[in-house]
Each structure stands twice: as structure tokens, then as C-alpha cells.
Amino acid sequence: MTQEKVIVIDFGGQYNQLVARRVRECNVFCEIYSYRTDLEQIKAMNPKGIILTGGPNSCIEEDAPTYQKELFEIGIPVLGLCYGAQLMQHILGGRVENAPVREYGKTEVFLEKASPLFADVPEKTICWMSHFDYISQVAPGFEITAHTADCPVAAAEDKEKGLYVIQFHPEVLHTPEGTKMIYNFVRNVCGCAGTWRMDSFVENSIKEIRQKVGDGKVLCALSGGVDSSVAAVMLAKAIGKQLTCVFVDHGLLRKNEGDEVEAVFGPEGQYDLNFIRVNAQERYYSKLAGVTEPEEKRKIIGEEFIRVFEEEAKKIGTVDFLVQGTIYPDVVESGLGGESAVIKSHHNVGGLPEHVDFKEIIEPLRDLFKDEVRKAGLEMGIPEYLVYRQPFPGPGLGIRIIGEVTAEKVRIVQDADAIYREEIANAGLDRSIGQYFAALTNMRSVGVMGDERTYDYAVALRAVNTIDFMTAESAEIPWEVLQKVMGRIINEVKGVNRVMYDLTSKPPGTIEFE
């Protein structure tokens, strides 16, 4: 049976991935494609519905991203959001103009008439607006279904043709009824059955891997993070000992993490696979000696990983497949899916070992978002502590240490971070905060401990809440928890006499501390 899907056409909207996630939460598979994707290609995918995203442009300007008018004539329901709404109206003969009053933020929306899109939505509801143009006149055949105090067309529809426009963002949490609206579109308007489930995804993926690999040999770079661990387990369940996992311990992991990874995947672990652990700590520390610039540190750590991995691969000999823990945001952000993201180098999408002899790459998670990867991991029986492990950058603690990386600094940040994570868990906050960790600043200052003066390092604690890791706000951690963490770090971690809490949001800062 062909899998039903909804396609998101991306016009550069910052929430493109969020739209796809909301559709998947309705148990409907969803993929993101750039507005440059040819209409014939879209039709060949036979989608049950199409959603047009927001975007930073004005559709009435020359050279603005656009699409063929035929998209709205193929008989597939289309929902336009924000820029997508304005573009649909502009193409079909409505009028879009610069708004006399720009709307941004939480806004009250008033529903004017019954609409399949607003089934079970109250007549007055709050939504998230973000636009400087507005639809001043709807296209022929459309009826206005909602307005705000300053926006005459907050929503409109041509029900007969299955065309719907919404001026606000239903995909964000600031629109409380937004998930219901997306559900109404994909399940009721598009007629999707909602049969996309994680258990069937795991089962089908294992079958497909088994078929693809046959009796071939497979090599996997295991970092111990969620993505590579879930990918490795999926392969192990499919092909067992045909899989070899190489785990490079670069000495920049969190406290005891190398041993934890070995306990799960090594000879005493629960999975039937070949496991190689490479203890390359000293090699990394010598390469990083004297290096202080963050990007240079990242480059050295990434390149050294590839060299170590190549050396191990050569010992194994020819392999048929290389496994990568690429997930869907990696694919989109590397310019291979949607339109909006800045293309960046990513160890899961670029930077493949040059001298490893393999025929093909297997990326079993490339269609999944992070929360879906975690669901897949639990479905396959991976321990919870590993599935819910905090996000961790490829270069590890190398970028959570400001300035030169040394074994002593690594010990300090490992110990401080372990205390912080332990106390966050003890306070029951470990699942409610998006990401949290300790970093080591390059600042030293005078302190007094007992009767002695000290001249030691300051540790910075970071904790943020985020939906998509594109933007983030610092988390409000109870004062008594921070006080306890501070006390323990200063008393238990040699070399630290000061603890600070980082309040910076993203933007202007980054989530990581480098």
C-alpha cells in the first residue's frame, strides 16, 4: 500500500519544519520541498494535500518566490499560510497590498462563518500574526472566514476547489487552536486516514534495510548520541553481526559517557553487533594544544575524527555500506530539502571519509525529526537514559571550553556538568528544559575558600527552552536549585571558585557556549 503524504512547499519560512512536525503529529507523513520544485515532480508524489509556508518576502515585488498557477487546478487541497496565503490570492486574482497596520505577535481572531478548517474552534481565538502585507481583496470564488481588528482577511476559502488561506501561523504554540486547524485540514479536508505510526515505521525500515543489505558488510560511526545510537540499533536488529560500529572516544565526551556507550553496545551489551572502541584522547589533546579559536577547534576535531575512523575502517577492509545518523532537520538545513535554511557543513551530511571504500550510504532516520527519533528508539527498547540524553555537539566539550583545550580543563567541565545534570534531574526538570549544560569560561578570578585565597576558573551554567533550536530563551530554574548546583560545584570541583548563569537568548547568542 502506498504511503499517504502531505507536502509542504517552502518559501523561506522560519517555521517550515514546525509545519511538517504538526502534520506528522496528526499521524500523516509529511515532507518539505523548495518552491523551486517542479510541479510535475510534486504531482508524481501523489500527495493528499499541499501546504504553502510563510516567507520573508513580499509576493507583490518583482523576483519574489512564486509558483505555477496550475498548482491550484490539479484537484489537490492546498492550504496557504501567511506568505503562502498572500501568494495564492495574488496568483488567483486577489489583491495583496502593504498593510496600513502591521501585525506581529498574539492577536485575537474572529471567525465569520462555519468552515471545515475551523471545526471545533471557538468563534474568538488567539493566533500568532507576523506580516507586513495583507490581503485587501480575496480572489474570485473565495469567501472570507475570519478577520482581526486590523486584518480584514485573516482566513478565506474556496471550499469547492479545496483551497484555503490563513494569514497567521497555526503551527506555532502561540496559536493554541492551531494544531486543531492543521488536523482539520489534513484529516478532514485532505481525507488522510492517519495511519503513519512509529511502530510500523520501525518495522518497515528494518525490513527495507535487510532487503537492501542482503549479505553485505555495514560500517557505522557511533558517537553515543541519540541519532547514531538509534540508527545503529535499527541496523543491528536488521542484520546483526554484519554491522560493525566504530566508537571514537576523543576525550571530549561528558563524564563516564564513553563507558556508558560501551556498556550498551559493547561485548557485554544487549545488541548483536561488532563493536570497536578507539581511545584517542591523547591524540586529540595534542592536536588541540595551543588552539583557542572556536572554528579552528571544530575543524581539528572533525578532521581528526575522519582520520581515526578511516584508520579503523582500513583494518576492517572493504565494506558495502556506511551508516549515518542523518535526521530530517540535517537534510533540510543542508539545502537538500526546503528553501529557508542557511546551508551549513554538518558531520552527518557532509565531510565523509575520503579513503573508506564503500558502495552506498544508509540513512535510516533521514525522514524523522528528533522527537520522532526518540520514539523510534523507545519502540526498539533502547534504554530511556540514552534516548533522552541531552543534545551534544559533534566537537563535544571542545566547544564548551573557552580558549585552549587541556585534559585538566576537560576534567573540570566534565565534573561541573555532571553535578549540574544530576541536580536538574533531582529537581524533576530534566525533561522540561530544552537543553542544559555547564561550560568552562576562560576567566580566572580571586576567591576565598576556607582561610585561603584562590585564583581559579569560573563555570557558566546554560539552560534554554526551545521548540526547534532555531530560537531559544533562557530557562527559569528555581533559585534554590541554582544555589545547590553552585555550592556543589565550588566544593567538589577542584579549580573552580565562581559559578555564573547565562541568561542570553538566541538570537543574539547561540545555544552552545563557544
Coordinates of C-alpha atoms in Angstrom, one line a residue:
M1 CA 0.0 0.0 0.0
T2 CA 1.4 3.4 -1.0
Q3 CA 2.0 5.7 2.0
E4 CA -0.2 8.8 2.0
K5 CA 1.6 12.0 2.4
V6 CA 1.2 15.8 2.7
I7 CA 3.8 18.0 1.1
V8 CA 5.0 21.3 2.5
I9 CA 6.2 23.8 -0.2
D10 CA 8.8 26.1 1.5
F11 CA 9.0 29.8 0.6
G12 CA 11.7 30.5 3.1
G13 CA 9.6 30.4 6.2
Q14 CA 11.3 30.1 9.6
Y15 CA 8.7 27.7 10.7
N16 CA 8.9 25.2 7.8
Q17 CA 10.0 22.3 9.9
L18 CA 7.4 23.1 12.5
V19 CA 4.6 22.8 9.9
A20 CA 5.8 19.4 8.9
R21 CA 6.0 18.3 12.5
R22 CA 2.5 19.4 13.2
V23 CA 1.2 17.4 10.2
R24 CA 3.1 14.3 11.5
E25 CA 1.5 14.7 14.9
C26 CA -1.7 14.0 13.1
N27 CA -0.2 10.6 12.1
V28 CA 0.3 11.7 8.5
F29 CA 3.7 11.5 6.8
C30 CA 5.0 14.9 5.6
E31 CA 8.0 16.2 3.6
I32 CA 9.3 19.6 2.8
Y33 CA 10.3 20.8 -0.7
S34 CA 11.5 24.1 -2.0
Y35 CA 9.2 26.3 -4.1
R36 CA 11.7 25.6 -6.9
T37 CA 10.5 22.0 -7.1
D38 CA 8.9 21.3 -10.5
L39 CA 5.1 20.8 -10.5
E40 CA 5.4 17.5 -12.4
Q41 CA 7.6 16.2 -9.6
I42 CA 5.0 17.3 -7.0
K43 CA 2.2 15.6 -8.9
A44 CA 4.3 12.4 -9.3
M45 CA 4.4 12.1 -5.5
N46 CA 0.6 11.9 -5.5
P47 CA 0.2 14.0 -2.2
K48 CA -3.1 14.1 -0.5
G49 CA -2.6 17.7 0.4
I50 CA -0.2 20.6 -0.1
I51 CA 0.7 23.4 2.4
L52 CA 2.5 26.6 1.4
T53 CA 4.7 28.1 4.1
G54 CA 5.3 31.6 5.2
G55 CA 8.4 33.5 4.0
P56 CA 10.3 36.8 4.4
N57 CA 9.4 38.3 1.0
S58 CA 6.6 40.4 -0.3
C59 CA 4.7 38.5 -3.1
I60 CA 3.9 41.7 -4.9
E61 CA 7.6 42.5 -5.5
E62 CA 9.4 41.5 -8.7
D63 CA 11.5 38.4 -8.3
A64 CA 9.6 37.3 -5.2
P65 CA 9.4 33.5 -4.8
T66 CA 6.3 32.2 -6.6
Y67 CA 4.7 29.1 -8.1
Q68 CA 2.7 28.0 -11.1
K69 CA -1.0 28.8 -11.2
E70 CA -1.6 25.1 -12.2
L71 CA -0.8 24.0 -8.7
F72 CA -4.3 25.2 -7.7
E73 CA -6.0 23.5 -10.6
I74 CA -4.9 19.8 -10.1
G75 CA -7.6 18.9 -7.6
I76 CA -5.4 18.5 -4.6
P77 CA -6.4 20.6 -1.5
V78 CA -4.0 23.4 -0.8
L79 CA -3.5 25.4 2.4
G80 CA -1.6 28.7 2.3
L81 CA 0.0 30.1 5.5
C82 CA 1.0 33.7 5.8
Y83 CA 3.2 34.4 2.7
G84 CA 1.7 31.2 1.2
A85 CA -1.8 32.7 1.7
Q86 CA -0.9 36.0 0.1
L87 CA 0.8 34.3 -2.8
M88 CA -2.2 32.1 -3.5
Q89 CA -4.5 35.1 -3.5
H90 CA -2.1 37.1 -5.7
I91 CA -1.8 34.3 -8.3
L92 CA -5.6 33.6 -8.4
G93 CA -6.6 37.3 -8.9
G94 CA -7.0 38.7 -5.4
R95 CA -5.3 41.8 -4.2
V96 CA -2.3 41.9 -1.8
E97 CA -1.0 45.3 -0.5
N98 CA 1.3 46.8 2.2
A99 CA -0.8 46.7 5.3
P100 CA -1.7 50.1 6.9
V101 CA -1.2 48.4 10.3
R102 CA 1.4 45.6 10.6
E103 CA 0.5 42.8 12.9
Y104 CA 3.1 40.9 15.0
G105 CA 2.5 38.7 18.0
K106 CA -0.6 37.3 19.7
T107 CA -3.7 38.6 18.1
E108 CA -7.4 37.9 18.6
V109 CA -9.1 36.3 15.5
F110 CA -12.8 36.4 14.9
L111 CA -14.4 33.6 12.9
E112 CA -17.1 34.8 10.5
K113 CA -18.7 31.6 9.2
A114 CA -18.5 27.8 9.6
S115 CA -15.5 26.3 7.8
P116 CA -14.1 22.8 7.6
L117 CA -10.8 24.3 8.7
F118 CA -12.2 25.7 11.9
A119 CA -14.3 22.7 13.0
D120 CA -14.5 22.8 16.9
V121 CA -12.5 26.0 17.0
P122 CA -14.2 28.8 19.2
E123 CA -15.5 31.9 17.4
K124 CA -12.9 34.0 19.1
T125 CA -9.4 32.6 19.4
I126 CA -5.8 33.8 19.8
C127 CA -3.3 33.4 17.0
W128 CA 0.3 34.3 16.1
M129 CA 0.5 37.0 13.4
S130 CA 3.7 38.1 11.6
H131 CA 3.1 40.1 8.4
F132 CA 3.6 43.5 6.8
D133 CA 1.5 42.8 3.7
Y134 CA -2.2 41.9 3.8
I135 CA -4.9 40.5 1.5
S136 CA -7.1 43.5 0.8
Q137 CA -9.4 41.6 -1.6
V138 CA -9.9 37.9 -1.9
A139 CA -9.7 36.1 -5.3
P140 CA -12.8 35.2 -7.2
G141 CA -14.6 32.2 -5.7
F142 CA -13.2 32.8 -2.2
E143 CA -15.2 33.7 0.9
I144 CA -13.7 35.4 4.0
T145 CA -13.9 33.1 7.0
A146 CA -12.1 35.1 9.7
H147 CA -10.8 38.6 10.5
T148 CA -8.9 40.5 13.2
A149 CA -9.3 44.1 14.3
D150 CA -6.6 45.2 11.7
C151 CA -6.7 42.4 9.1
P152 CA -9.9 42.1 7.0
V153 CA -8.8 38.6 5.7
A154 CA -7.4 36.5 8.5
A155 CA -8.7 33.4 6.7
A156 CA -10.6 32.6 3.4
E157 CA -11.6 29.6 1.4
D158 CA -12.8 28.3 -1.9
K159 CA -14.3 25.1 -0.4
E160 CA -15.4 23.7 -3.8
K161 CA -11.8 23.7 -5.0
G162 CA -10.3 22.7 -1.7
L163 CA -8.3 26.0 -1.4
Y164 CA -7.7 27.6 2.0
V165 CA -5.7 30.6 3.2
I166 CA -4.7 31.5 6.7
Q167 CA -2.9 34.8 7.4
F168 CA -1.5 33.7 10.7
H169 CA 0.8 30.8 11.9
P170 CA -1.3 27.8 13.1
E171 CA 1.9 25.7 13.5
V172 CA 3.4 27.7 16.5
L173 CA 2.4 27.1 20.1
H174 CA 1.3 30.7 20.4
T175 CA -1.8 29.7 18.3
P176 CA -3.5 27.5 20.9
E177 CA -6.1 26.1 18.4
G178 CA -3.5 25.8 15.6
T179 CA -2.9 22.1 15.8
K180 CA -6.6 21.5 15.6
M181 CA -6.7 23.6 12.4
I182 CA -3.9 21.6 10.8
Y183 CA -5.6 18.4 11.9
N184 CA -8.9 19.6 10.3
F185 CA -7.0 20.3 7.0
V186 CA -5.0 17.0 6.7
R187 CA -7.5 14.6 8.2
N188 CA -10.9 16.2 7.2
V189 CA -10.2 18.3 4.1
C190 CA -7.5 16.1 2.5
G191 CA -9.1 12.8 3.8
C192 CA -5.9 11.4 5.2
A193 CA -6.5 8.2 7.3
G194 CA -3.7 9.0 9.8
T195 CA -2.0 5.6 9.6
W196 CA 1.6 6.7 9.8
R197 CA 2.8 5.3 13.1
M198 CA 6.2 4.8 14.7
D199 CA 5.9 1.1 15.3
S200 CA 5.1 0.5 11.6
F201 CA 7.9 2.9 10.6
V202 CA 10.4 0.9 12.6
E203 CA 9.1 -2.5 11.3
N204 CA 9.1 -1.4 7.7
S205 CA 12.6 0.2 8.0
I206 CA 14.1 -3.0 9.4
K207 CA 12.6 -5.0 6.5
E208 CA 13.9 -2.5 3.9
I209 CA 17.4 -2.5 5.4
R210 CA 17.5 -6.3 5.4
Q211 CA 16.5 -6.4 1.8
K212 CA 18.9 -3.6 0.7
V213 CA 22.0 -5.0 2.6
G214 CA 21.5 -8.7 1.7
D215 CA 24.7 -10.4 2.9
G216 CA 26.8 -7.1 2.7
K217 CA 29.0 -5.6 5.4
V218 CA 28.0 -2.4 7.1
L219 CA 30.1 0.2 8.9
C220 CA 28.6 2.7 11.4
A221 CA 30.3 5.7 13.1
L222 CA 28.8 5.5 16.6
S223 CA 29.0 8.7 18.6
G224 CA 26.8 7.6 21.5
G225 CA 24.3 10.4 20.7
V226 CA 20.6 9.7 20.2
D227 CA 20.7 9.7 16.4
S228 CA 23.7 7.4 15.8
S229 CA 22.5 5.1 18.6
V230 CA 19.0 4.7 17.2
A231 CA 20.4 4.1 13.7
A232 CA 22.9 1.5 15.0
V233 CA 20.2 -0.4 16.9
M234 CA 17.9 -0.4 13.8
L235 CA 20.8 -1.9 11.7
A236 CA 21.6 -4.4 14.4
K237 CA 18.0 -5.6 14.5
A238 CA 18.0 -5.9 10.7
I239 CA 21.4 -7.5 10.0
G240 CA 23.1 -8.4 13.4
K241 CA 26.9 -9.2 13.1
Q242 CA 27.1 -7.9 9.5
L243 CA 27.3 -4.5 11.3
T244 CA 30.5 -3.1 12.8
C245 CA 30.2 0.1 14.9
V246 CA 33.3 2.2 15.5
F247 CA 33.1 4.4 18.6
V248 CA 35.8 7.1 18.7
D249 CA 36.3 8.4 22.2
H250 CA 38.0 11.7 21.6
G251 CA 38.3 12.6 25.3
L252 CA 35.7 15.4 24.9
L253 CA 32.6 13.4 26.0
R254 CA 30.6 14.0 29.1
K255 CA 31.6 12.3 32.3
N256 CA 31.6 8.5 32.1
E257 CA 29.9 8.7 28.7
G258 CA 32.4 6.5 26.9
D259 CA 31.9 3.7 29.4
E260 CA 28.1 4.1 29.2
V261 CA 28.2 3.7 25.4
E262 CA 30.4 0.6 25.6
A263 CA 28.1 -0.9 28.3
V264 CA 25.1 -0.6 25.9
F265 CA 26.8 -1.5 22.6
G266 CA 29.9 -3.4 23.6
P267 CA 30.5 -7.1 24.1
E268 CA 28.5 -7.1 27.3
G269 CA 25.7 -5.1 25.8
Q270 CA 22.3 -6.2 24.6
Y271 CA 22.9 -5.9 20.8
D272 CA 24.2 -8.4 18.4
L273 CA 26.9 -6.4 16.5
N274 CA 30.7 -5.9 16.3
F275 CA 31.8 -3.0 18.5
I276 CA 35.2 -1.2 18.3
R277 CA 36.1 1.5 20.8
V278 CA 39.1 3.7 19.9
N279 CA 40.5 5.6 22.9
A280 CA 42.0 8.6 21.1
Q281 CA 42.0 11.1 24.0
E282 CA 45.8 11.9 24.0
R283 CA 45.8 12.2 20.2
Y284 CA 43.1 14.8 20.3
Y285 CA 44.6 16.8 23.2
S286 CA 48.0 17.0 21.4
K287 CA 46.3 18.3 18.2
L288 CA 44.3 20.9 20.2
A289 CA 47.3 22.1 22.2
G290 CA 47.6 25.9 21.9
V291 CA 44.4 26.3 19.7
T292 CA 41.9 28.9 21.0
E293 CA 39.8 29.9 18.0
P294 CA 36.4 28.1 18.1
E295 CA 36.1 27.4 14.4
E296 CA 39.6 26.1 14.2
K297 CA 38.9 23.7 17.2
R298 CA 35.8 22.4 15.4
K299 CA 37.8 21.8 12.2
I300 CA 40.6 19.9 14.0
I301 CA 38.1 17.8 16.0
G302 CA 36.1 17.0 12.8
E303 CA 39.1 16.2 10.6
E304 CA 40.8 14.1 13.3
F305 CA 37.6 12.1 13.7
I306 CA 37.6 11.3 10.0
R307 CA 41.3 10.2 10.1
V308 CA 40.7 7.9 13.1
F309 CA 37.6 6.5 11.5
E310 CA 39.5 5.8 8.3
E311 CA 42.3 4.0 10.1
E312 CA 39.8 1.7 11.7
A313 CA 37.9 1.2 8.5
K314 CA 41.1 0.1 6.7
K315 CA 41.6 -2.6 9.3
I316 CA 38.1 -4.0 8.6
G317 CA 38.7 -3.9 4.8
T318 CA 36.0 -3.3 2.2
V319 CA 32.5 -2.6 3.4
D320 CA 29.4 -2.4 1.3
F321 CA 27.5 0.3 3.2
L322 CA 28.2 3.2 5.5
V323 CA 25.6 4.1 8.1
Q324 CA 24.9 7.8 9.1
G325 CA 22.5 9.1 11.7
T326 CA 21.3 11.9 9.5
I327 CA 17.9 13.2 10.6
Y328 CA 15.4 15.3 8.7
P329 CA 16.4 18.7 10.0
D330 CA 20.0 17.9 8.9
V331 CA 18.7 17.2 5.4
V332 CA 16.6 20.4 5.2
E333 CA 19.3 22.6 6.8
S334 CA 21.9 21.3 4.3
G335 CA 19.9 22.7 1.4
L336 CA 18.7 19.3 0.3
G337 CA 15.0 19.7 1.2
G338 CA 13.4 23.0 1.9
E339 CA 14.3 26.6 1.0
S340 CA 14.8 28.6 4.1
A341 CA 17.8 27.3 5.9
V342 CA 21.3 28.5 5.7
I343 CA 23.4 25.8 4.1
K344 CA 25.9 24.6 6.7
S345 CA 28.5 21.9 6.9
H346 CA 27.2 19.1 9.1
H347 CA 29.0 15.9 10.0
N348 CA 26.0 13.8 9.1
V349 CA 25.5 15.3 5.6
G350 CA 29.0 16.5 4.5
G351 CA 32.5 15.5 5.5
L352 CA 32.5 11.8 4.5
P353 CA 35.8 9.9 4.9
E354 CA 37.6 10.0 1.6
H355 CA 39.5 6.8 1.8
V356 CA 36.9 4.4 3.2
D357 CA 35.8 2.0 0.5
F358 CA 32.0 1.6 0.5
K359 CA 29.3 1.4 -2.2
E360 CA 26.4 3.3 -0.6
I361 CA 25.2 5.3 2.4
I362 CA 22.3 4.1 4.5
E363 CA 20.5 6.8 6.4
P364 CA 17.6 5.1 8.2
L365 CA 16.4 8.2 10.1
R366 CA 16.6 10.8 7.4
D367 CA 12.8 11.2 7.3
L368 CA 12.5 11.8 11.1
F369 CA 12.6 14.7 13.4
K370 CA 14.4 14.5 16.7
D371 CA 11.3 13.7 18.8
E372 CA 10.4 11.0 16.3
V373 CA 13.9 9.5 16.5
R374 CA 13.4 9.2 20.3
K375 CA 10.0 7.5 19.8
A376 CA 11.7 5.0 17.4
G377 CA 14.4 4.4 20.0
L378 CA 11.9 3.6 22.7
E379 CA 10.0 1.4 20.3
M380 CA 13.1 -0.7 19.8
G381 CA 13.8 -1.0 23.5
I382 CA 16.8 1.4 23.8
P383 CA 17.3 2.5 27.4
E384 CA 15.5 5.7 28.3
Y385 CA 18.6 7.4 29.7
L386 CA 20.2 7.1 26.3
V387 CA 17.1 8.0 24.3
Y388 CA 16.6 11.2 26.3
R389 CA 20.2 12.1 26.5
Q390 CA 20.8 15.9 26.2
P391 CA 21.7 17.1 22.7
F392 CA 25.5 17.1 22.4
P393 CA 27.6 18.8 19.6
G394 CA 29.9 16.8 17.4
P395 CA 33.0 18.5 18.7
G396 CA 31.8 17.7 22.3
L397 CA 33.3 19.6 25.2
G398 CA 35.9 21.1 22.9
I399 CA 33.4 24.0 22.2
R400 CA 32.2 24.2 25.8
I401 CA 35.7 25.2 26.9
I402 CA 36.6 28.7 26.0
G403 CA 40.2 29.0 24.9
E404 CA 42.7 26.2 24.8
V405 CA 41.5 22.6 25.5
T406 CA 43.6 20.6 28.0
A407 CA 43.0 17.4 29.9
E408 CA 42.7 19.4 33.1
K409 CA 40.0 21.7 31.7
V410 CA 38.1 18.7 30.3
R411 CA 38.1 17.2 33.8
I412 CA 36.8 20.4 35.3
V413 CA 33.9 20.8 32.8
Q414 CA 33.0 17.1 33.0
D415 CA 32.7 17.2 36.8
A416 CA 30.8 20.5 36.8
D417 CA 28.4 19.3 34.1
A418 CA 27.8 16.0 35.8
I419 CA 26.8 17.8 39.1
Y420 CA 24.5 20.2 37.1
R421 CA 22.8 17.4 35.2
E422 CA 22.3 15.4 38.4
E423 CA 20.7 18.3 40.3
I424 CA 18.5 19.2 37.4
A425 CA 17.2 15.6 37.3
N426 CA 16.8 15.5 41.1
A427 CA 14.6 18.6 40.8
G428 CA 12.5 16.9 38.2
L429 CA 13.4 19.4 35.5
D430 CA 15.4 17.2 33.1
R431 CA 12.5 16.6 30.6
S432 CA 11.1 20.1 30.7
I433 CA 14.2 22.1 29.7
G434 CA 15.2 22.0 26.1
Q435 CA 19.0 21.9 26.7
Y436 CA 21.2 22.5 29.6
F437 CA 24.9 22.1 30.3
A438 CA 28.0 23.5 32.1
A439 CA 30.7 25.3 30.2
L440 CA 34.2 26.5 31.3
T441 CA 34.9 30.2 30.7
N442 CA 38.5 31.3 30.2
M443 CA 38.1 33.8 33.1
R444 CA 40.0 33.3 36.3
S445 CA 39.4 35.4 39.4
V446 CA 40.3 35.7 43.0
G447 CA 38.2 33.9 45.6
V448 CA 38.4 32.9 49.2
M449 CA 37.9 29.2 50.3
G450 CA 38.4 28.5 53.9
D451 CA 41.3 30.8 55.0
E452 CA 43.0 30.7 51.7
R453 CA 42.8 33.0 48.7
T454 CA 42.3 31.1 45.4
Y455 CA 42.8 32.1 41.7
D456 CA 40.6 29.7 39.8
Y457 CA 38.1 29.4 36.9
A458 CA 34.5 30.5 36.5
V459 CA 32.0 27.9 35.3
A460 CA 29.0 29.1 33.3
L461 CA 25.7 27.2 33.5
R462 CA 23.4 27.3 30.4
A463 CA 19.8 26.2 30.2
V464 CA 17.4 27.1 27.4
N465 CA 13.8 26.4 26.3
T466 CA 13.3 26.0 22.6
I467 CA 10.8 24.4 20.2
D468 CA 13.1 24.0 17.1
F469 CA 16.6 25.0 18.3
M470 CA 16.4 27.9 15.8
T471 CA 15.4 30.3 18.5
A472 CA 15.7 29.9 22.3
E473 CA 15.1 31.6 25.6
S474 CA 17.0 31.0 28.9
A475 CA 15.1 28.7 31.2
E476 CA 13.9 29.9 34.6
I477 CA 15.5 27.5 37.0
P478 CA 14.4 27.8 40.6
W479 CA 16.8 29.8 42.7
E480 CA 17.3 27.1 45.3
V481 CA 18.3 24.6 42.5
L482 CA 20.9 27.0 41.1
Q483 CA 22.2 27.7 44.7
K484 CA 22.6 23.9 45.3
V485 CA 24.4 23.4 41.9
M486 CA 26.7 26.4 42.7
G487 CA 27.6 25.1 46.2
R488 CA 28.3 21.6 45.0
I489 CA 30.5 22.7 42.0
I490 CA 32.6 25.0 44.1
N491 CA 33.0 22.5 46.9
E492 CA 33.5 19.4 44.7
V493 CA 35.2 20.5 41.6
K494 CA 38.9 21.4 42.0
G495 CA 39.9 24.5 40.1
V496 CA 36.6 26.4 40.2
N497 CA 35.7 29.2 42.6
R498 CA 32.9 31.0 40.7
V499 CA 29.6 29.9 39.1
M500 CA 27.5 32.1 36.7
Y501 CA 24.2 31.6 35.0
D502 CA 23.9 32.6 31.3
L503 CA 20.7 34.5 30.6
T504 CA 21.4 35.1 26.9
S505 CA 18.6 34.2 24.4
K506 CA 19.1 33.0 20.8
P507 CA 19.4 35.3 18.9
P508 CA 21.6 37.2 19.6
G509 CA 23.6 34.4 21.3
T510 CA 23.9 30.8 20.2
I511 CA 22.7 27.9 22.3
E512 CA 26.2 26.5 22.6
F513 CA 28.8 28.4 24.6
E514 CA 31.8 29.0 22.4

